[in-house]
Short mmCIF file of C-alpha atoms in Angstrom, two decimals:
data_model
loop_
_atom_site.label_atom_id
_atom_site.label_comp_id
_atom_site.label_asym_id
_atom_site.label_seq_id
_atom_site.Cartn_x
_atom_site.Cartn_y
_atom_site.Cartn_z
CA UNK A 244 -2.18 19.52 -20.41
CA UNK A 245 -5.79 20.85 -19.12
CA UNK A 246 -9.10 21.48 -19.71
CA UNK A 247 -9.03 24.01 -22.31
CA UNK A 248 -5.98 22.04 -24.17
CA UNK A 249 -5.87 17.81 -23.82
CA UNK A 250 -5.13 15.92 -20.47
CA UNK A 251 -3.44 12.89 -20.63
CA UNK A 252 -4.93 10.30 -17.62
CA UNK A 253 -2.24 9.83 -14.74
CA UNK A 254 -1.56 5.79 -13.27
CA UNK A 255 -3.31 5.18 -10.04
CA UNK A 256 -1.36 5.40 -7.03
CA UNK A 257 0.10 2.41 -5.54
CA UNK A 258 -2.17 2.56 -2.45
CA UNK A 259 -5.24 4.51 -3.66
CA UNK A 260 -7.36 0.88 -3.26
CA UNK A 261 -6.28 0.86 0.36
CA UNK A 262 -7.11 4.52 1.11
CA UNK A 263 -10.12 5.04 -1.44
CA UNK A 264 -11.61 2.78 -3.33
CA UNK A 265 -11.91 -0.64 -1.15
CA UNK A 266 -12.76 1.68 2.49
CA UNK A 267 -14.95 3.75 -0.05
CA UNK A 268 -17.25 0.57 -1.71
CA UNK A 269 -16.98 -0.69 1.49
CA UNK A 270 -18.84 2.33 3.17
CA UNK A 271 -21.62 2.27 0.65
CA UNK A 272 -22.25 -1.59 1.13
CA UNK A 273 -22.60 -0.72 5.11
CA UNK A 274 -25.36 2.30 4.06
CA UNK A 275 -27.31 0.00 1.54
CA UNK A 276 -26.11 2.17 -1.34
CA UNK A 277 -25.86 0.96 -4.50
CA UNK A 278 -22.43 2.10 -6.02
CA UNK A 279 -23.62 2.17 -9.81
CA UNK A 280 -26.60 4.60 -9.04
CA UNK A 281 -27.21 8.11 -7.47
CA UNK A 282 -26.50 8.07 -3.69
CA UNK A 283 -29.68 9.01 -1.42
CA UNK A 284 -27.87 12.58 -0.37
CA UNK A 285 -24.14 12.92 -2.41
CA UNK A 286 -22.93 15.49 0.77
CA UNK A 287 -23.58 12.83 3.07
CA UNK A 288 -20.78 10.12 0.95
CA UNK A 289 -17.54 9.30 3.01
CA UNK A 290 -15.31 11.84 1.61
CA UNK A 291 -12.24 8.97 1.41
CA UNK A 292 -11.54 10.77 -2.22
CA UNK A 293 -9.44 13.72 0.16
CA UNK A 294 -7.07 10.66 1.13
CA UNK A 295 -5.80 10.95 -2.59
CA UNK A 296 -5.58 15.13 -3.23
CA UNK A 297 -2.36 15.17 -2.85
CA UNK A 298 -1.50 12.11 -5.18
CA UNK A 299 -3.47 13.81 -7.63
CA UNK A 300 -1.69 17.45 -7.06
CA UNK A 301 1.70 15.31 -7.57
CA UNK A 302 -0.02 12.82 -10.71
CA UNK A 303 -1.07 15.87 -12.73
CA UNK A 304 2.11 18.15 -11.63
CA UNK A 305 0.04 20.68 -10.18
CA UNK A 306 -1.91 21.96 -13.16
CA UNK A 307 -5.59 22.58 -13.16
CA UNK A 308 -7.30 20.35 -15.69
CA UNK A 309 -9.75 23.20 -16.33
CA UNK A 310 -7.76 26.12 -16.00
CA UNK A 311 -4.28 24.65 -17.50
CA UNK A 312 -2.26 27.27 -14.85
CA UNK A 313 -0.35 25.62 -12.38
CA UNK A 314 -0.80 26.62 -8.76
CA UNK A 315 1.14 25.42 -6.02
CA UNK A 316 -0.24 22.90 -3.03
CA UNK A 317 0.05 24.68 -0.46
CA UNK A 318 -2.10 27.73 -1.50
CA UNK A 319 -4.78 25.10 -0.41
CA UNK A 320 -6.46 25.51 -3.87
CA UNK A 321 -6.04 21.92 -5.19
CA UNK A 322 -9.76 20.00 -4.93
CA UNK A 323 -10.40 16.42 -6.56
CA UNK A 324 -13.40 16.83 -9.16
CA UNK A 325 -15.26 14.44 -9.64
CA UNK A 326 -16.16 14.71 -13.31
CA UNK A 327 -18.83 11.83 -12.89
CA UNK A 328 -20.77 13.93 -10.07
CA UNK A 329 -21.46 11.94 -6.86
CA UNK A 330 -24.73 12.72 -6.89
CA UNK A 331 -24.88 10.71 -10.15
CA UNK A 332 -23.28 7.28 -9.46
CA UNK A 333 -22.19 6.47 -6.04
CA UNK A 334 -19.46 4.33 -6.81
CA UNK A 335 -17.76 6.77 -9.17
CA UNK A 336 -16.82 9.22 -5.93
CA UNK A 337 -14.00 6.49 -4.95
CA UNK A 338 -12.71 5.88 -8.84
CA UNK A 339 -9.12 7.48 -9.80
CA UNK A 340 -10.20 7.22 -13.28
CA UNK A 341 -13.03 9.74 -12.42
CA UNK A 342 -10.89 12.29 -10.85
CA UNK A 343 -9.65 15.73 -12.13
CA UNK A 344 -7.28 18.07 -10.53
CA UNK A 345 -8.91 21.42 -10.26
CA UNK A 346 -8.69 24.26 -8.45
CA UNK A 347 -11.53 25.44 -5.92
CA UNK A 348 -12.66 28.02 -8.38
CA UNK A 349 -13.84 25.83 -11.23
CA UNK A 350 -14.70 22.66 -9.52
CA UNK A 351 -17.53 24.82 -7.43
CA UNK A 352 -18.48 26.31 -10.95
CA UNK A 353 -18.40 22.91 -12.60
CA UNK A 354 -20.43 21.41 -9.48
CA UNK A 355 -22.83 18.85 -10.11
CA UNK A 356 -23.86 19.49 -14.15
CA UNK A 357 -22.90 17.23 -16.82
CA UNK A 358 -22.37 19.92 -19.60
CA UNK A 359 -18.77 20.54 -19.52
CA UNK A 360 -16.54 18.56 -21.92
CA UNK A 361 -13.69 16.36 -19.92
CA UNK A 362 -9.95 17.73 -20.26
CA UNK A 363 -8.96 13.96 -21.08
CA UNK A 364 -9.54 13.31 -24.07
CA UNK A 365 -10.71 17.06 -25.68
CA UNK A 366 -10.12 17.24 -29.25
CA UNK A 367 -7.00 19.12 -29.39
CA UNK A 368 -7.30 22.86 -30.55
CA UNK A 369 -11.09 22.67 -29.45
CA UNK A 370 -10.53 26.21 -27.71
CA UNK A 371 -8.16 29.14 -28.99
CA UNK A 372 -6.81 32.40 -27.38
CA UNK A 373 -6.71 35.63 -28.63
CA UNK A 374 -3.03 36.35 -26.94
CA UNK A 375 -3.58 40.09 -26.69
CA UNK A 376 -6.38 40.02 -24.85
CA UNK A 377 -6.39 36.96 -23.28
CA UNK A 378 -9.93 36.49 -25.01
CA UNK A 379 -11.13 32.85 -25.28
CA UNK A 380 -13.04 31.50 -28.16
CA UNK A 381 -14.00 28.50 -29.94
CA UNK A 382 -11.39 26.39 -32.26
CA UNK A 383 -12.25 26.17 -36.18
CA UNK A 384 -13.12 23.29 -37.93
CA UNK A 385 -15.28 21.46 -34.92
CA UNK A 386 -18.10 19.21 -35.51
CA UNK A 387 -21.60 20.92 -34.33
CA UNK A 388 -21.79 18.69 -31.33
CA UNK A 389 -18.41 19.78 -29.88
CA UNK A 390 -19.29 23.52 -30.95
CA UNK A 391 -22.30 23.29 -28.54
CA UNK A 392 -20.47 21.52 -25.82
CA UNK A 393 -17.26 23.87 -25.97
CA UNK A 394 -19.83 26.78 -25.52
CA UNK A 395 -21.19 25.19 -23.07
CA UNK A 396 -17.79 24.63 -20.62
CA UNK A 397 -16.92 28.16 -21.68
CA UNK A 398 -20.34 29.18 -20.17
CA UNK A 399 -20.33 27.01 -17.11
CA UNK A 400 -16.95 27.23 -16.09
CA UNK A 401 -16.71 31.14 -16.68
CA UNK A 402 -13.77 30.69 -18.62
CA UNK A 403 -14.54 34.10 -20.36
CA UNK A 404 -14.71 36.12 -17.52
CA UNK A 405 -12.74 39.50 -17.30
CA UNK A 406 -10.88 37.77 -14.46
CA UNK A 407 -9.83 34.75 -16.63
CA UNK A 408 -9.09 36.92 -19.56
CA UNK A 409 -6.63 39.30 -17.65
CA UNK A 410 -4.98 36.34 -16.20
CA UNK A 411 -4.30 35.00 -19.19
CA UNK A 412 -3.35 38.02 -20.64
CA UNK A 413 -1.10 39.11 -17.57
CA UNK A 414 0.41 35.28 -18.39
CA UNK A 415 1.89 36.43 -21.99
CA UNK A 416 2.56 39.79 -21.25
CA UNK A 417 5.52 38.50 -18.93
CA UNK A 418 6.91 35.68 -21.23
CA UNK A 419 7.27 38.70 -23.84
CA UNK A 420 8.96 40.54 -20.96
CA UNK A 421 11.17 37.90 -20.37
CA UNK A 422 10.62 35.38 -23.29
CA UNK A 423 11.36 32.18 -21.17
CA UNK A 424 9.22 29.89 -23.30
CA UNK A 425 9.91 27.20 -20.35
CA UNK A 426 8.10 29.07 -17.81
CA UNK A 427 5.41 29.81 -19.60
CA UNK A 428 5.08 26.38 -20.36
CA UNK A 429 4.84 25.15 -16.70
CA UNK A 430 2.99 27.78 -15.39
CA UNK A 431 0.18 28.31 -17.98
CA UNK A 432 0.03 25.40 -20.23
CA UNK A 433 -2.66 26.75 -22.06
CA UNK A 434 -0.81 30.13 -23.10
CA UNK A 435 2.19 28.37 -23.70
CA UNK A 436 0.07 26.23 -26.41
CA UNK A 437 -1.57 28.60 -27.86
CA UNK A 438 1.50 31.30 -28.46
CA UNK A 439 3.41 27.88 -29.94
CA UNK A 440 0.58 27.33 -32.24
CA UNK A 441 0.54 31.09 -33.27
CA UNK A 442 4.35 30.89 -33.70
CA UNK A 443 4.42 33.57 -31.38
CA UNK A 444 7.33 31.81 -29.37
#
C-alpha cells in the first residue's frame, strides 16, 4: 500500500549495513560530519543509499509509496526518498527505516520539505477518489491536524493535477472494461482501494 492509502515498512536487507549504512557513517566520520544534524552541503553526501534501489524496488514490490501505481524497474523511474531529507540529519541518508520507494516524479516534488504526511503509517482512508473522474479529495471524519497535513501532500506532491487525475481515471476505466479486480489491485493500489471501499468491485 502507498502514500495516498497505508504502507506497511519492509525488513532491511540482509547486507544493506555492508553496502549503506556502516560505508555511509563511516564517510561522514572521515568529513567531520555529525550524523544526527544537517550535513554542511546534502548534494555533496556519499550517495551509498543507490547501493540499495533495487532492494527497495523488490521490498515494496514495485509500488510508489506516493503514487500507489506500480511501475516496473527498468523504466528507470524507481528513486529512494528519503522522507527524513538529507539536508536535515546526515545520518538519516544511510537509514532503511528512512527510505521510501518513489518514483522520480514525486520524490523531486516532495524534495527537501517536511510537509507531506509519510505513506507508513497514514491513517487509513485519509484520502478518497472520486472514481469517475479520478478526482482526489480529502477523507471524512479526520482530525484538523491531519486535514491540514493531507492538504498539504495533496498540494506538494501535485497529486491533483489533471495528469494524476486522468491516470487514475484511465486506471478504472479499464478494470470496468475488463473487470479483473486482481490487476487493478497490483497495478494501482490506490484505485483498487478505493473502488473496494465504494463496492464498486
Amino acid at each position: 500500500m502507498a502514500e495516498v492509502i497505508p504502507v506497511t515498512r519492509q525488513p532491511e536487507p540482509m547486507d544493506f549495513d555492508a553496502l549503506v549504512r556502516n560505508p555511509g557513517l563511516a564517510w561522514l566520520t572521515q568529513n567531520n560530519i555529525n550524523p544526527n544534524a544537517p550535513p554542511p552541503v546534502a548534494s555533496q553526501l556519499k550517495n551509498y543509499w543507490t547501493h540499495s534501489n533495487k532492494a527497495l524496488w523488490e521490498a515494496y514490490g514495485g509500488v510508489c509509496a506516493y503514487l500507489a501505481i506500480y511501475f516496473e524497474w527498468v523504466s528507470g523511474a524507481s528513486s529512494t526518498d528519503h522522507f527524513v531529507a538529507k539536508s536535515k540529519n546526515a545520518g538519516q541518508a544511510y537509514e532503511w527505516s528512512n527510505y521510501r520507494l518513489s518514483c522520480l516524479g514525486p520524490n523531486r516534488n516532495k524534495h527537501k520539505f517536511d510537509d507531506v504526511l509519510d505513506p507508513i503509517g497514514l491513517t487509513p482512508n485519509t484520502f478518497e477518489l472520486n472514481l469517475v473522474s479520478g478526482e482526489i479529495r480529502l477523507g471524512q471524519n479526520l482530525d484538523a491536524k491531519t486535514t491540514a497535513m493531507a492538504r498539504k501532500t495533496i498540494q506538494r506532491l501535485k497529486l491533483d493535477s489533471p495528469e494524476h487525475n486522468q491516470m487514475r481515471q484511465r486506471h478504472y476505466t479499464q478494470y470496468l472494461r475488463h473487470k479483473d479486480s486482481q490487476t487493478l489491485r497490483e497495478l494501482s493500489p490506490f484505485v483498487w482501494h478505493e473502488a473496494q471501499r465504494q463496492q464498486l468491485l
